[in-house]
Amino acid sequence: MGIFDSAKDKLNEATRNEGHTDSALDKASEMAKGRVEGHDDKIDKAREMADGRLGDEGHQA
C-alpha cells in the first residue's frame, strides 16, 4: 500500500463521520461569513450542499 492509498483511506474514513464533517463545515462557514459580509444566505446554502455530499447521507455503501 502506497502513501497515497493510506491518505485516501484516511480521507474516506474522516468524511464518513458525520460529526467531524459537520464541525469542519460549521467552522468553514463561520470563517467565510466573517470575511465576506452580506452573503450569509449563499454561504449557508453552500454549507448545506457540501454537507449533503460529505455527510453519511451522501455515501453509498
mmCIF file of N, CA and C in Angstrom:
data_model
loop_
_atom_site.group_PDB
_atom_site.id
_atom_site.type_symbol
_atom_site.label_atom_id
_atom_site.label_comp_id
_atom_site.label_asym_id
_atom_site.label_seq_id
_atom_site.Cartn_x
_atom_site.Cartn_y
_atom_site.Cartn_z
ATOM 1 N N MET A 1 0.853 -1.173 0.000
ATOM 2 C CA MET A 1 0.000 0.000 0.000
ATOM 3 C C MET A 1 0.898 1.234 0.000
ATOM 4 N N GLY A 2 0.701 2.100 -0.957
ATOM 5 C CA GLY A 2 1.500 3.309 -1.056
ATOM 6 C C GLY A 2 0.996 4.423 -0.146
ATOM 7 N N ILE A 3 1.750 5.482 -0.121
ATOM 8 C CA ILE A 3 1.392 6.622 0.734
ATOM 9 C C ILE A 3 0.071 7.249 0.296
ATOM 10 N N PHE A 4 -0.198 7.253 -0.992
ATOM 11 C CA PHE A 4 -1.439 7.841 -1.471
ATOM 12 C C PHE A 4 -2.651 6.985 -1.115
ATOM 13 N N ASP A 5 -2.470 5.676 -1.115
ATOM 14 C CA ASP A 5 -3.559 4.785 -0.703
ATOM 15 C C ASP A 5 -3.901 5.008 0.760
ATOM 16 N N SER A 6 -2.878 5.173 1.589
ATOM 17 C CA SER A 6 -3.088 5.415 3.012
ATOM 18 C C SER A 6 -3.803 6.745 3.229
ATOM 19 N N ALA A 7 -3.372 7.775 2.517
ATOM 20 C CA ALA A 7 -4.006 9.083 2.644
ATOM 21 C C ALA A 7 -5.458 9.033 2.179
ATOM 22 N N LYS A 8 -5.701 8.326 1.092
ATOM 23 C CA LYS A 8 -7.062 8.188 0.573
ATOM 24 C C LYS A 8 -7.962 7.472 1.579
ATOM 25 N N ASP A 9 -7.446 6.416 2.200
ATOM 26 C CA ASP A 9 -8.216 5.684 3.202
ATOM 27 C C ASP A 9 -8.549 6.571 4.400
ATOM 28 N N LYS A 10 -7.585 7.366 4.852
ATOM 29 C CA LYS A 10 -7.825 8.256 5.990
ATOM 30 C C LYS A 10 -8.850 9.328 5.638
ATOM 31 N N LEU A 11 -8.785 9.853 4.423
ATOM 32 C CA LEU A 11 -9.753 10.858 3.996
ATOM 33 C C LEU A 11 -11.148 10.260 3.922
ATOM 34 N N ASN A 12 -11.261 9.079 3.372
ATOM 35 C CA ASN A 12 -12.567 8.413 3.298
ATOM 36 C C ASN A 12 -13.131 8.152 4.689
ATOM 37 N N GLU A 13 -12.279 7.739 5.606
ATOM 38 C CA GLU A 13 -12.723 7.478 6.974
ATOM 39 C C GLU A 13 -13.200 8.757 7.649
ATOM 40 N N ALA A 14 -12.470 9.848 7.451
ATOM 41 C CA ALA A 14 -12.830 11.116 8.076
ATOM 42 C C ALA A 14 -14.135 11.669 7.528
ATOM 43 N N THR A 15 -14.368 11.532 6.235
ATOM 44 C CA THR A 15 -15.579 12.094 5.647
ATOM 45 C C THR A 15 -16.807 11.253 5.930
ATOM 46 N N ARG A 16 -16.627 10.032 6.406
ATOM 47 C CA ARG A 16 -17.771 9.192 6.751
ATOM 48 C C ARG A 16 -18.311 9.498 8.145
ATOM 49 N N ASN A 17 -17.579 10.260 8.930
ATOM 50 C CA ASN A 17 -18.008 10.597 10.274
ATOM 51 C C ASN A 17 -18.790 11.913 10.230
ATOM 52 N N GLU A 18 -20.086 11.831 10.370
ATOM 53 C CA GLU A 18 -20.972 12.989 10.250
ATOM 54 C C GLU A 18 -20.590 14.102 11.234
ATOM 55 N N GLY A 19 -20.203 13.738 12.437
ATOM 56 C CA GLY A 19 -19.824 14.742 13.435
ATOM 57 C C GLY A 19 -18.611 15.542 13.024
ATOM 58 N N HIS A 20 -17.610 14.863 12.461
ATOM 59 C CA HIS A 20 -16.406 15.561 12.020
ATOM 60 C C HIS A 20 -16.695 16.484 10.844
ATOM 61 N N THR A 21 -17.456 15.993 9.886
ATOM 62 C CA THR A 21 -17.734 16.828 8.714
ATOM 63 C C THR A 21 -18.598 18.028 9.096
ATOM 64 N N ASP A 22 -19.572 17.825 9.966
ATOM 65 C CA ASP A 22 -20.411 18.948 10.398
ATOM 66 C C ASP A 22 -19.585 20.007 11.109
ATOM 67 N N SER A 23 -18.694 19.576 11.984
ATOM 68 C CA SER A 23 -17.852 20.514 12.726
ATOM 69 C C SER A 23 -16.960 21.309 11.775
ATOM 70 N N ALA A 24 -16.337 20.629 10.827
ATOM 71 C CA ALA A 24 -15.459 21.307 9.874
ATOM 72 C C ALA A 24 -16.240 22.271 8.992
ATOM 73 N N LEU A 25 -17.415 21.856 8.545
ATOM 74 C CA LEU A 25 -18.225 22.733 7.700
ATOM 75 C C LEU A 25 -18.734 23.938 8.475
ATOM 76 N N ASP A 26 -19.086 23.739 9.747
ATOM 77 C CA ASP A 26 -19.521 24.862 10.575
ATOM 78 C C ASP A 26 -18.404 25.891 10.740
ATOM 79 N N LYS A 27 -17.205 25.411 11.018
ATOM 80 C CA LYS A 27 -16.061 26.312 11.185
ATOM 81 C C LYS A 27 -15.771 27.073 9.892
ATOM 82 N N ALA A 28 -15.802 26.359 8.777
ATOM 83 C CA ALA A 28 -15.517 26.992 7.486
ATOM 84 C C ALA A 28 -16.572 28.029 7.129
ATOM 85 N N SER A 29 -17.833 27.714 7.388
ATOM 86 C CA SER A 29 -18.886 28.671 7.038
ATOM 87 C C SER A 29 -18.831 29.912 7.930
ATOM 88 N N GLU A 30 -18.515 29.733 9.209
ATOM 89 C CA GLU A 30 -18.388 30.887 10.100
ATOM 90 C C GLU A 30 -17.210 31.764 9.693
ATOM 91 N N MET A 31 -16.109 31.157 9.272
ATOM 92 C CA MET A 31 -14.961 31.929 8.821
ATOM 93 C C MET A 31 -15.319 32.694 7.542
ATOM 94 N N ALA A 32 -16.015 32.047 6.639
ATOM 95 C CA ALA A 32 -16.414 32.706 5.399
ATOM 96 C C ALA A 32 -17.354 33.877 5.681
ATOM 97 N N LYS A 33 -18.281 33.684 6.604
ATOM 98 C CA LYS A 33 -19.207 34.772 6.951
ATOM 99 C C LYS A 33 -18.466 35.959 7.549
ATOM 100 N N GLY A 34 -17.406 35.703 8.278
ATOM 101 C CA GLY A 34 -16.614 36.776 8.862
ATOM 102 C C GLY A 34 -15.818 37.547 7.830
ATOM 103 N N ARG A 35 -15.475 36.903 6.750
ATOM 104 C CA ARG A 35 -14.657 37.548 5.718
ATOM 105 C C ARG A 35 -15.481 38.163 4.595
ATOM 106 N N VAL A 36 -16.634 37.593 4.322
ATOM 107 C CA VAL A 36 -17.460 38.055 3.205
ATOM 108 C C VAL A 36 -18.825 38.444 3.763
ATOM 109 N N GLU A 37 -19.009 39.701 4.027
ATOM 110 C CA GLU A 37 -20.262 40.144 4.625
ATOM 111 C C GLU A 37 -21.344 40.318 3.561
ATOM 112 N N GLY A 38 -22.581 40.056 3.976
ATOM 113 C CA GLY A 38 -23.717 40.255 3.091
ATOM 114 C C GLY A 38 -24.090 39.049 2.251
ATOM 115 N N HIS A 39 -23.399 37.935 2.432
ATOM 116 C CA HIS A 39 -23.679 36.740 1.637
ATOM 117 C C HIS A 39 -23.944 35.525 2.519
ATOM 118 N N ASP A 40 -24.460 35.764 3.711
ATOM 119 C CA ASP A 40 -24.698 34.663 4.657
ATOM 120 C C ASP A 40 -25.608 33.587 4.073
ATOM 121 N N ASP A 41 -26.637 34.008 3.337
ATOM 122 C CA ASP A 41 -27.568 33.021 2.777
ATOM 123 C C ASP A 41 -26.884 32.111 1.756
ATOM 124 N N LYS A 42 -25.997 32.668 0.959
ATOM 125 C CA LYS A 42 -25.283 31.859 -0.030
ATOM 126 C C LYS A 42 -24.276 30.925 0.648
ATOM 127 N N ILE A 43 -23.633 31.419 1.695
ATOM 128 C CA ILE A 43 -22.683 30.595 2.439
ATOM 129 C C ILE A 43 -23.413 29.436 3.100
ATOM 130 N N ASP A 44 -24.576 29.715 3.698
ATOM 131 C CA ASP A 44 -25.363 28.653 4.324
ATOM 132 C C ASP A 44 -25.813 27.605 3.306
ATOM 133 N N LYS A 45 -26.208 28.059 2.135
ATOM 134 C CA LYS A 45 -26.640 27.136 1.087
ATOM 135 C C LYS A 45 -25.472 26.254 0.635
ATOM 136 N N ALA A 46 -24.303 26.858 0.463
ATOM 137 C CA ALA A 46 -23.120 26.091 0.059
ATOM 138 C C ALA A 46 -22.736 25.086 1.142
ATOM 139 N N ARG A 47 -22.865 25.466 2.406
ATOM 140 C CA ARG A 47 -22.552 24.578 3.520
ATOM 141 C C ARG A 47 -23.489 23.371 3.521
ATOM 142 N N GLU A 48 -24.759 23.610 3.284
ATOM 143 C CA GLU A 48 -25.732 22.516 3.253
ATOM 144 C C GLU A 48 -25.489 21.586 2.069
ATOM 145 N N MET A 49 -25.107 22.145 0.935
ATOM 146 C CA MET A 49 -24.801 21.314 -0.232
ATOM 147 C C MET A 49 -23.581 20.442 0.036
ATOM 148 N N ALA A 50 -22.561 21.034 0.643
ATOM 149 C CA ALA A 50 -21.350 20.273 0.971
ATOM 150 C C ALA A 50 -21.667 19.186 1.990
ATOM 151 N N ASP A 51 -22.515 19.489 2.962
ATOM 152 C CA ASP A 51 -22.887 18.502 3.970
ATOM 153 C C ASP A 51 -23.612 17.327 3.326
ATOM 154 N N GLY A 52 -24.437 17.610 2.356
ATOM 155 C CA GLY A 52 -25.136 16.537 1.647
ATOM 156 C C GLY A 52 -24.173 15.615 0.910
ATOM 157 N N ARG A 53 -23.088 16.179 0.414
ATOM 158 C CA ARG A 53 -22.096 15.382 -0.324
ATOM 159 C C ARG A 53 -21.147 14.633 0.605
ATOM 160 N N LEU A 54 -20.777 15.278 1.717
ATOM 161 C CA LEU A 54 -19.761 14.710 2.611
ATOM 162 C C LEU A 54 -20.331 13.864 3.742
ATOM 163 N N GLY A 55 -21.522 14.186 4.181
ATOM 164 C CA GLY A 55 -22.094 13.505 5.342
ATOM 165 C C GLY A 55 -22.481 12.074 5.036
ATOM 166 N N ASP A 56 -22.959 11.395 6.049
ATOM 167 C CA ASP A 56 -23.348 9.995 5.910
ATOM 168 C C ASP A 56 -24.393 9.806 4.820
ATOM 169 N N GLU A 57 -25.247 10.804 4.626
ATOM 170 C CA GLU A 57 -26.311 10.680 3.631
ATOM 171 C C GLU A 57 -25.748 10.611 2.225
ATOM 172 N N GLY A 58 -24.591 11.210 2.002
ATOM 173 C CA GLY A 58 -24.014 11.254 0.663
ATOM 174 C C GLY A 58 -23.218 10.024 0.285
ATOM 175 N N HIS A 59 -22.924 9.137 1.247
ATOM 176 C CA HIS A 59 -22.109 7.959 0.972
ATOM 177 C C HIS A 59 -23.013 6.755 0.712
ATOM 178 N N GLN A 60 -22.613 5.992 -0.267
ATOM 179 C CA GLN A 60 -23.324 4.748 -0.540
ATOM 180 C C GLN A 60 -22.382 3.602 -0.228
ATOM 181 N N ALA A 61 -22.868 2.647 0.521
ATOM 182 C CA ALA A 61 -22.004 1.514 0.920
ATOM 183 C C ALA A 61 -21.913 0.484 -0.169
#
